[in-house]
Amino acid sequence: MKRLVFATNNKHKLSEVRAALDGPVEVVSLAEVGLAGDIPETADTLQGNALQKAQWVVEKLGIRSERLGVFADDTGLEVEALDGAPGVYSARYAGEHCSFDDNIDKLLAALDGKENRRACFRTVICLLDPTTDEPLYFEGRVDGQILTERHTHGEGFGYDPVFMPDRFAVSFAEMPLDVKNLISHRGLAVKALAEYLKA
Ligand code: IMP
């Protein structure tokens, strides 16, 4: 079975991606390959950040073995009424060391009184596959709207409590993980990755 290192320190993402990729590959965490620390993401596009994160792991591990590839994802929440912000800066929207709650507070304040609450999540995955020379990219997108207050229940992270995908009456945070995985930005990008890996 092919083994791929997933360049993330986010345990929510790790379990989402493991569930979605179940089958064609074994997803190895950074901890399992003995890597810790902040992964740099200083590019100004999702694609640039995904590449930077995956390259960081390859450089740290010094690997390009036949069986061990690396992939990384970068996600942005793009809000129409905010001209696409916070976008690539979604993680640090409310400041360098802000919490998910700080980001949500800032977003709700920025949209206060605005009628248009349309938004989308976009994910770009970069795969550095030892069998190909160039990085490969896979994308996923989900459209929806920003709620006026948090709807939380159990699972979820980031902006999940205030994002309601189209055709659903609940926020991402209120959905079981397997449902979120089927329709989410990251789920769709991972599906595209899985299809490539199976082919
Ligand atoms: P990252 O750089 O890919 O980790 O994503 C940037 C930020 O987007 C994260 O810090 C979260 O705030 C947010 N984000 C990414 N994925 C999700 C998701 O599935 N739900 C809610 N927020 C997310």
PDB file of C-alpha atoms and ligand atoms in Angstrom:
ATOM      1  CA  MET A   1       0.000   0.000   0.000  1.00  0.00           C
ATOM      2  CA  LYS A   2       1.183   3.501  -0.775  1.00  0.00           C
ATOM      3  CA  ARG A   3       2.115   5.619   2.236  1.00  0.00           C
ATOM      4  CA  LEU A   4       1.660   9.383   2.214  1.00  0.00           C
ATOM      5  CA  VAL A   5       2.654  11.863   4.895  1.00  0.00           C
ATOM      6  CA  PHE A   6      -0.019  14.481   5.513  1.00  0.00           C
ATOM      7  CA  ALA A   7       1.658  17.800   6.345  1.00  0.00           C
ATOM      8  CA  THR A   8      -0.651  19.076   9.059  1.00  0.00           C
ATOM      9  CA  ASN A   9      -0.606  19.537  12.813  1.00  0.00           C
ATOM     10  CA  ASN A  10      -4.396  19.776  12.880  1.00  0.00           C
ATOM     11  CA  LYS A  11      -5.889  16.597  14.352  1.00  0.00           C
ATOM     12  CA  HIS A  12      -9.373  17.415  13.029  1.00  0.00           C
ATOM     13  CA  LYS A  13      -8.028  17.569   9.486  1.00  0.00           C
ATOM     14  CA  LEU A  14      -6.044  14.387  10.020  1.00  0.00           C
ATOM     15  CA  SER A  15      -9.113  12.393  11.057  1.00  0.00           C
ATOM     16  CA  GLU A  16     -11.217  13.905   8.246  1.00  0.00           C
ATOM     17  CA  VAL A  17      -8.625  13.035   5.629  1.00  0.00           C
ATOM     18  CA  ARG A  18      -7.928   9.572   7.036  1.00  0.00           C
ATOM     19  CA  ALA A  19     -11.631   8.757   6.889  1.00  0.00           C
ATOM     20  CA  ALA A  20     -11.913  10.071   3.323  1.00  0.00           C
ATOM     21  CA  LEU A  21      -8.784   8.325   2.000  1.00  0.00           C
ATOM     22  CA  ASP A  22      -9.538   5.051   3.714  1.00  0.00           C
ATOM     23  CA  GLY A  23      -8.527   2.359   1.229  1.00  0.00           C
ATOM     24  CA  PRO A  24      -6.034   3.435  -1.398  1.00  0.00           C
ATOM     25  CA  VAL A  25      -3.333   4.850   0.897  1.00  0.00           C
ATOM     26  CA  GLU A  26      -2.062   4.842   4.435  1.00  0.00           C
ATOM     27  CA  VAL A  27      -2.040   8.414   5.718  1.00  0.00           C
ATOM     28  CA  VAL A  28       0.900   9.013   8.039  1.00  0.00           C
ATOM     29  CA  SER A  29       0.865  11.925  10.472  1.00  0.00           C
ATOM     30  CA  LEU A  30       3.763  14.290  11.142  1.00  0.00           C
ATOM     31  CA  ALA A  31       4.037  12.909  14.676  1.00  0.00           C
ATOM     32  CA  GLU A  32       4.406   9.400  13.266  1.00  0.00           C
ATOM     33  CA  VAL A  33       7.417  10.487  11.214  1.00  0.00           C
ATOM     34  CA  GLY A  34       8.859  12.381  14.180  1.00  0.00           C
ATOM     35  CA  LEU A  35       8.217  15.913  12.933  1.00  0.00           C
ATOM     36  CA  ALA A  36       6.908  18.732  15.092  1.00  0.00           C
ATOM     37  CA  GLY A  37       6.823  22.504  14.918  1.00  0.00           C
ATOM     38  CA  ASP A  38       5.056  25.199  12.955  1.00  0.00           C
ATOM     39  CA  ILE A  39       4.810  24.550   9.242  1.00  0.00           C
ATOM     40  CA  PRO A  40       5.458  27.761   7.294  1.00  0.00           C
ATOM     41  CA  GLU A  41       2.610  29.179   5.186  1.00  0.00           C
ATOM     42  CA  THR A  42       3.703  32.583   3.977  1.00  0.00           C
ATOM     43  CA  ALA A  43       2.605  32.463   0.336  1.00  0.00           C
ATOM     44  CA  ASP A  44      -0.246  34.655  -0.868  1.00  0.00           C
ATOM     45  CA  THR A  45      -2.227  31.918  -2.614  1.00  0.00           C
ATOM     46  CA  LEU A  46      -3.735  28.638  -1.402  1.00  0.00           C
ATOM     47  CA  GLN A  47      -1.720  26.789  -4.035  1.00  0.00           C
ATOM     48  CA  GLY A  48       1.519  28.473  -2.920  1.00  0.00           C
ATOM     49  CA  ASN A  49       0.891  27.626   0.724  1.00  0.00           C
ATOM     50  CA  ALA A  50       0.000  24.001   0.004  1.00  0.00           C
ATOM     51  CA  LEU A  51       3.244  23.625  -1.975  1.00  0.00           C
ATOM     52  CA  GLN A  52       5.257  25.354   0.757  1.00  0.00           C
ATOM     53  CA  LYS A  53       3.872  23.064   3.474  1.00  0.00           C
ATOM     54  CA  ALA A  54       4.537  19.880   1.497  1.00  0.00           C
ATOM     55  CA  GLN A  55       8.053  21.028   0.548  1.00  0.00           C
ATOM     56  CA  TRP A  56       8.819  21.801   4.207  1.00  0.00           C
ATOM     57  CA  VAL A  57       8.100  18.178   5.149  1.00  0.00           C
ATOM     58  CA  VAL A  58      10.128  16.785   2.255  1.00  0.00           C
ATOM     59  CA  GLU A  59      13.094  18.981   3.226  1.00  0.00           C
ATOM     60  CA  LYS A  60      12.837  18.151   6.945  1.00  0.00           C
ATOM     61  CA  LEU A  61      12.636  14.430   6.324  1.00  0.00           C
ATOM     62  CA  GLY A  62      14.987  14.366   3.373  1.00  0.00           C
ATOM     63  CA  ILE A  63      12.684  11.854   1.690  1.00  0.00           C
ATOM     64  CA  ARG A  64      11.690  11.159  -1.863  1.00  0.00           C
ATOM     65  CA  SER A  65      11.617   7.413  -1.504  1.00  0.00           C
ATOM     66  CA  GLU A  66       9.611   5.215  -3.871  1.00  0.00           C
ATOM     67  CA  ARG A  67       6.847   4.627  -1.385  1.00  0.00           C
ATOM     68  CA  LEU A  68       6.608   7.776   0.716  1.00  0.00           C
ATOM     69  CA  GLY A  69       5.027  10.865  -0.784  1.00  0.00           C
ATOM     70  CA  VAL A  70       3.860  14.020   0.961  1.00  0.00           C
ATOM     71  CA  PHE A  71       0.725  16.069   0.592  1.00  0.00           C
ATOM     72  CA  ALA A  72      -0.478  19.265   2.209  1.00  0.00           C
ATOM     73  CA  ASP A  73      -3.651  21.274   2.012  1.00  0.00           C
ATOM     74  CA  ASP A  74      -4.466  24.908   2.363  1.00  0.00           C
ATOM     75  CA  THR A  75      -7.948  26.248   2.825  1.00  0.00           C
ATOM     76  CA  GLY A  76      -9.513  29.671   2.694  1.00  0.00           C
ATOM     77  CA  LEU A  77     -12.953  30.983   3.531  1.00  0.00           C
ATOM     78  CA  GLU A  78     -13.940  33.508   0.859  1.00  0.00           C
ATOM     79  CA  VAL A  79     -16.783  35.848   1.771  1.00  0.00           C
ATOM     80  CA  GLU A  80     -18.484  37.717  -1.077  1.00  0.00           C
ATOM     81  CA  ALA A  81     -19.381  40.852   0.877  1.00  0.00           C
ATOM     82  CA  LEU A  82     -15.777  41.098   2.093  1.00  0.00           C
ATOM     83  CA  ASP A  83     -14.299  40.891  -1.417  1.00  0.00           C
ATOM     84  CA  GLY A  84     -13.054  37.350  -0.825  1.00  0.00           C
ATOM     85  CA  ALA A  85     -11.564  37.956   2.640  1.00  0.00           C
ATOM     86  CA  PRO A  86     -10.327  36.343   4.814  1.00  0.00           C
ATOM     87  CA  GLY A  87      -9.278  33.966   1.978  1.00  0.00           C
ATOM     88  CA  VAL A  88      -5.697  32.798   2.207  1.00  0.00           C
ATOM     89  CA  TYR A  89      -5.428  34.624   5.551  1.00  0.00           C
ATOM     90  CA  SER A  90      -8.313  32.689   7.172  1.00  0.00           C
ATOM     91  CA  ALA A  91      -6.182  31.127   9.927  1.00  0.00           C
ATOM     92  CA  ARG A  92      -4.804  34.492  11.111  1.00  0.00           C
ATOM     93  CA  TYR A  93      -7.783  36.704  10.272  1.00  0.00           C
ATOM     94  CA  ALA A  94      -7.987  38.178  13.794  1.00  0.00           C
ATOM     95  CA  GLY A  95      -4.218  38.338  14.348  1.00  0.00           C
ATOM     96  CA  GLU A  96      -1.068  36.234  14.495  1.00  0.00           C
ATOM     97  CA  HIS A  97      -1.897  34.027  17.503  1.00  0.00           C
ATOM     98  CA  CYS A  98      -5.676  34.268  17.429  1.00  0.00           C
ATOM     99  CA  SER A  99      -8.121  31.489  18.296  1.00  0.00           C
ATOM    100  CA  PHE A 100     -10.933  30.086  16.165  1.00  0.00           C
ATOM    101  CA  ASP A 101     -13.330  32.060  18.363  1.00  0.00           C
ATOM    102  CA  ASP A 102     -11.433  35.323  17.739  1.00  0.00           C
ATOM    103  CA  ASN A 103     -11.706  34.728  13.976  1.00  0.00           C
ATOM    104  CA  ILE A 104     -15.435  34.022  14.179  1.00  0.00           C
ATOM    105  CA  ASP A 105     -16.010  37.127  16.316  1.00  0.00           C
ATOM    106  CA  LYS A 106     -14.190  39.278  13.751  1.00  0.00           C
ATOM    107  CA  LEU A 107     -16.104  37.711  10.859  1.00  0.00           C
ATOM    108  CA  LEU A 108     -19.506  38.198  12.507  1.00  0.00           C
ATOM    109  CA  ALA A 109     -18.619  41.820  13.294  1.00  0.00           C
ATOM    110  CA  ALA A 110     -17.457  42.449   9.702  1.00  0.00           C
ATOM    111  CA  LEU A 111     -20.759  41.085   8.347  1.00  0.00           C
ATOM    112  CA  ASP A 112     -22.958  42.806  10.897  1.00  0.00           C
ATOM    113  CA  GLY A 113     -25.886  44.413   9.070  1.00  0.00           C
ATOM    114  CA  LYS A 114     -24.856  43.072   5.661  1.00  0.00           C
ATOM    115  CA  GLU A 115     -27.512  41.280   3.671  1.00  0.00           C
ATOM    116  CA  ASN A 116     -25.197  39.285   1.440  1.00  0.00           C
ATOM    117  CA  ARG A 117     -23.731  36.496   3.556  1.00  0.00           C
ATOM    118  CA  ARG A 118     -22.643  34.250   0.657  1.00  0.00           C
ATOM    119  CA  ALA A 119     -19.308  32.533   1.132  1.00  0.00           C
ATOM    120  CA  CYS A 120     -17.325  29.516   0.028  1.00  0.00           C
ATOM    121  CA  PHE A 121     -14.560  27.362   1.394  1.00  0.00           C
ATOM    122  CA  ARG A 122     -11.850  26.454  -1.088  1.00  0.00           C
ATOM    123  CA  THR A 123      -9.165  23.844  -0.521  1.00  0.00           C
ATOM    124  CA  VAL A 124      -6.086  23.190  -2.601  1.00  0.00           C
ATOM    125  CA  ILE A 125      -4.089  20.010  -1.989  1.00  0.00           C
ATOM    126  CA  CYS A 126      -0.524  19.758  -3.237  1.00  0.00           C
ATOM    127  CA  LEU A 127       0.920  16.271  -3.710  1.00  0.00           C
ATOM    128  CA  LEU A 128       4.645  15.725  -4.002  1.00  0.00           C
ATOM    129  CA  ASP A 129       4.632  12.238  -5.398  1.00  0.00           C
ATOM    130  CA  PRO A 130       7.997  10.509  -5.677  1.00  0.00           C
ATOM    131  CA  THR A 131       6.965   9.076  -9.045  1.00  0.00           C
ATOM    132  CA  THR A 132       6.333  12.465 -10.707  1.00  0.00           C
ATOM    133  CA  ASP A 133       8.660  15.442 -11.161  1.00  0.00           C
ATOM    134  CA  GLU A 134       6.114  18.241 -10.829  1.00  0.00           C
ATOM    135  CA  PRO A 135       3.814  18.991  -7.878  1.00  0.00           C
ATOM    136  CA  LEU A 136       0.219  17.912  -8.501  1.00  0.00           C
ATOM    137  CA  TYR A 137      -2.771  19.975  -7.337  1.00  0.00           C
ATOM    138  CA  PHE A 138      -6.324  18.941  -6.407  1.00  0.00           C
ATOM    139  CA  GLU A 139      -9.120  21.383  -5.565  1.00  0.00           C
ATOM    140  CA  GLY A 140     -12.441  21.339  -3.785  1.00  0.00           C
ATOM    141  CA  ARG A 141     -15.040  24.015  -3.100  1.00  0.00           C
ATOM    142  CA  VAL A 142     -18.280  24.279  -1.162  1.00  0.00           C
ATOM    143  CA  ASP A 143     -20.683  27.209  -1.310  1.00  0.00           C
ATOM    144  CA  GLY A 144     -22.940  28.393   1.460  1.00  0.00           C
ATOM    145  CA  GLN A 145     -23.552  31.264   3.800  1.00  0.00           C
ATOM    146  CA  ILE A 146     -22.315  32.737   7.034  1.00  0.00           C
ATOM    147  CA  LEU A 147     -24.829  32.442   9.859  1.00  0.00           C
ATOM    148  CA  THR A 148     -25.512  35.381  12.148  1.00  0.00           C
ATOM    149  CA  GLU A 149     -24.477  33.418  15.235  1.00  0.00           C
ATOM    150  CA  ARG A 150     -22.670  30.200  16.169  1.00  0.00           C
ATOM    151  CA  HIS A 151     -24.494  26.890  15.703  1.00  0.00           C
ATOM    152  CA  THR A 152     -22.344  24.365  17.500  1.00  0.00           C
ATOM    153  CA  HIS A 153     -22.808  20.743  18.368  1.00  0.00           C
ATOM    154  CA  GLY A 154     -19.914  18.392  19.027  1.00  0.00           C
ATOM    155  CA  GLU A 155     -17.509  18.138  16.098  1.00  0.00           C
ATOM    156  CA  GLY A 156     -16.051  20.907  14.022  1.00  0.00           C
ATOM    157  CA  PHE A 157     -13.302  23.461  14.021  1.00  0.00           C
ATOM    158  CA  GLY A 158     -12.377  26.808  12.551  1.00  0.00           C
ATOM    159  CA  TYR A 159     -15.352  28.601  11.039  1.00  0.00           C
ATOM    160  CA  ASP A 160     -17.539  25.449  11.133  1.00  0.00           C
ATOM    161  CA  PRO A 161     -20.045  26.862  13.686  1.00  0.00           C
ATOM    162  CA  VAL A 162     -20.970  29.791  11.393  1.00  0.00           C
ATOM    163  CA  PHE A 163     -20.838  28.165   7.941  1.00  0.00           C
ATOM    164  CA  MET A 164     -24.028  26.619   6.562  1.00  0.00           C
ATOM    165  CA  PRO A 165     -23.509  24.810   3.241  1.00  0.00           C
ATOM    166  CA  ASP A 166     -26.127  25.187   0.498  1.00  0.00           C
ATOM    167  CA  ARG A 167     -28.993  22.645   0.570  1.00  0.00           C
ATOM    168  CA  PHE A 168     -28.516  22.059   4.332  1.00  0.00           C
ATOM    169  CA  ALA A 169     -30.268  23.613   7.310  1.00  0.00           C
ATOM    170  CA  VAL A 170     -27.403  23.077   9.741  1.00  0.00           C
ATOM    171  CA  SER A 171     -23.884  24.409  10.144  1.00  0.00           C
ATOM    172  CA  PHE A 172     -20.779  22.327   9.425  1.00  0.00           C
ATOM    173  CA  ALA A 173     -20.298  22.047  13.196  1.00  0.00           C
ATOM    174  CA  GLU A 174     -23.702  20.406  13.586  1.00  0.00           C
ATOM    175  CA  MET A 175     -23.075  17.720  10.953  1.00  0.00           C
ATOM    176  CA  PRO A 176     -21.665  14.258  11.542  1.00  0.00           C
ATOM    177  CA  LEU A 177     -18.117  14.122  10.207  1.00  0.00           C
ATOM    178  CA  ASP A 178     -18.975  11.600   7.487  1.00  0.00           C
ATOM    179  CA  VAL A 179     -21.624  13.949   6.072  1.00  0.00           C
ATOM    180  CA  LYS A 180     -19.269  16.942   6.174  1.00  0.00           C
ATOM    181  CA  ASN A 181     -16.597  14.859   4.430  1.00  0.00           C
ATOM    182  CA  LEU A 182     -18.963  14.055   1.558  1.00  0.00           C
ATOM    183  CA  ILE A 183     -19.702  17.659   0.663  1.00  0.00           C
ATOM    184  CA  SER A 184     -16.899  19.779   2.090  1.00  0.00           C
ATOM    185  CA  HIS A 185     -14.142  21.657   0.265  1.00  0.00           C
ATOM    186  CA  ARG A 186     -11.488  19.378   1.786  1.00  0.00           C
ATOM    187  CA  GLY A 187     -13.609  16.252   1.249  1.00  0.00           C
ATOM    188  CA  LEU A 188     -13.955  17.067  -2.463  1.00  0.00           C
ATOM    189  CA  ALA A 189     -10.262  17.894  -2.836  1.00  0.00           C
ATOM    190  CA  VAL A 190      -9.341  14.652  -1.049  1.00  0.00           C
ATOM    191  CA  LYS A 191     -11.760  12.754  -3.301  1.00  0.00           C
ATOM    192  CA  ALA A 192      -9.944  14.135  -6.338  1.00  0.00           C
ATOM    193  CA  LEU A 193      -6.646  13.074  -4.753  1.00  0.00           C
ATOM    194  CA  ALA A 194      -8.019   9.597  -3.997  1.00  0.00           C
ATOM    195  CA  GLU A 195      -9.225   9.196  -7.592  1.00  0.00           C
ATOM    196  CA  TYR A 196      -5.763  10.098  -8.859  1.00  0.00           C
ATOM    197  CA  LEU A 197      -4.126   7.642  -6.450  1.00  0.00           C
ATOM    198  CA  LYS A 198      -6.482   4.827  -7.440  1.00  0.00           C
ATOM    199  CA  ALA A 199      -5.983   5.375 -11.182  1.00  0.00           C
TER     200      ALA A 199
HETATM  201  P1  IMP B   1      -5.529  25.946   6.761  1.00  0.00           P
HETATM  202  O1  IMP B   1      -4.452  26.945   6.494  1.00  0.00           O
HETATM  203  O2  IMP B   1      -5.761  25.044   5.628  1.00  0.00           O
HETATM  204  O3  IMP B   1      -5.316  25.233   8.057  1.00  0.00           O
HETATM  205  O4  IMP B   1      -6.890  26.676   6.917  1.00  0.00           O
HETATM  206  C1  IMP B   1      -6.964  28.030   7.268  1.00  0.00           C
HETATM  207  C2  IMP B   1      -8.080  28.266   8.231  1.00  0.00           C
HETATM  208  O5  IMP B   1      -9.313  28.040   7.564  1.00  0.00           O
HETATM  209  C3  IMP B   1      -8.095  27.391   9.465  1.00  0.00           C
HETATM  210  O6  IMP B   1      -7.338  27.903  10.508  1.00  0.00           O
HETATM  211  C4  IMP B   1      -9.559  27.396   9.839  1.00  0.00           C
HETATM  212  O7  IMP B   1      -9.850  28.539  10.579  1.00  0.00           O
HETATM  213  C5  IMP B   1     -10.229  27.515   8.488  1.00  0.00           C
HETATM  214  N1  IMP B   1     -10.681  26.209   8.015  1.00  0.00           N
HETATM  215  C6  IMP B   1     -10.008  25.316   7.241  1.00  0.00           C
HETATM  216  N2  IMP B   1     -10.761  24.233   7.031  1.00  0.00           N
HETATM  217  C7  IMP B   1     -11.914  24.432   7.690  1.00  0.00           C
HETATM  218  C8  IMP B   1     -13.100  23.650   7.855  1.00  0.00           C
HETATM  219  O8  IMP B   1     -13.269  22.533   7.360  1.00  0.00           O
HETATM  220  N3  IMP B   1     -14.069  24.220   8.591  1.00  0.00           N
HETATM  221  C9  IMP B   1     -13.954  25.433   9.177  1.00  0.00           C
HETATM  222  N4  IMP B   1     -12.881  26.188   9.057  1.00  0.00           N
HETATM  223  C10 IMP B   1     -11.865  25.688   8.315  1.00  0.00           C
END
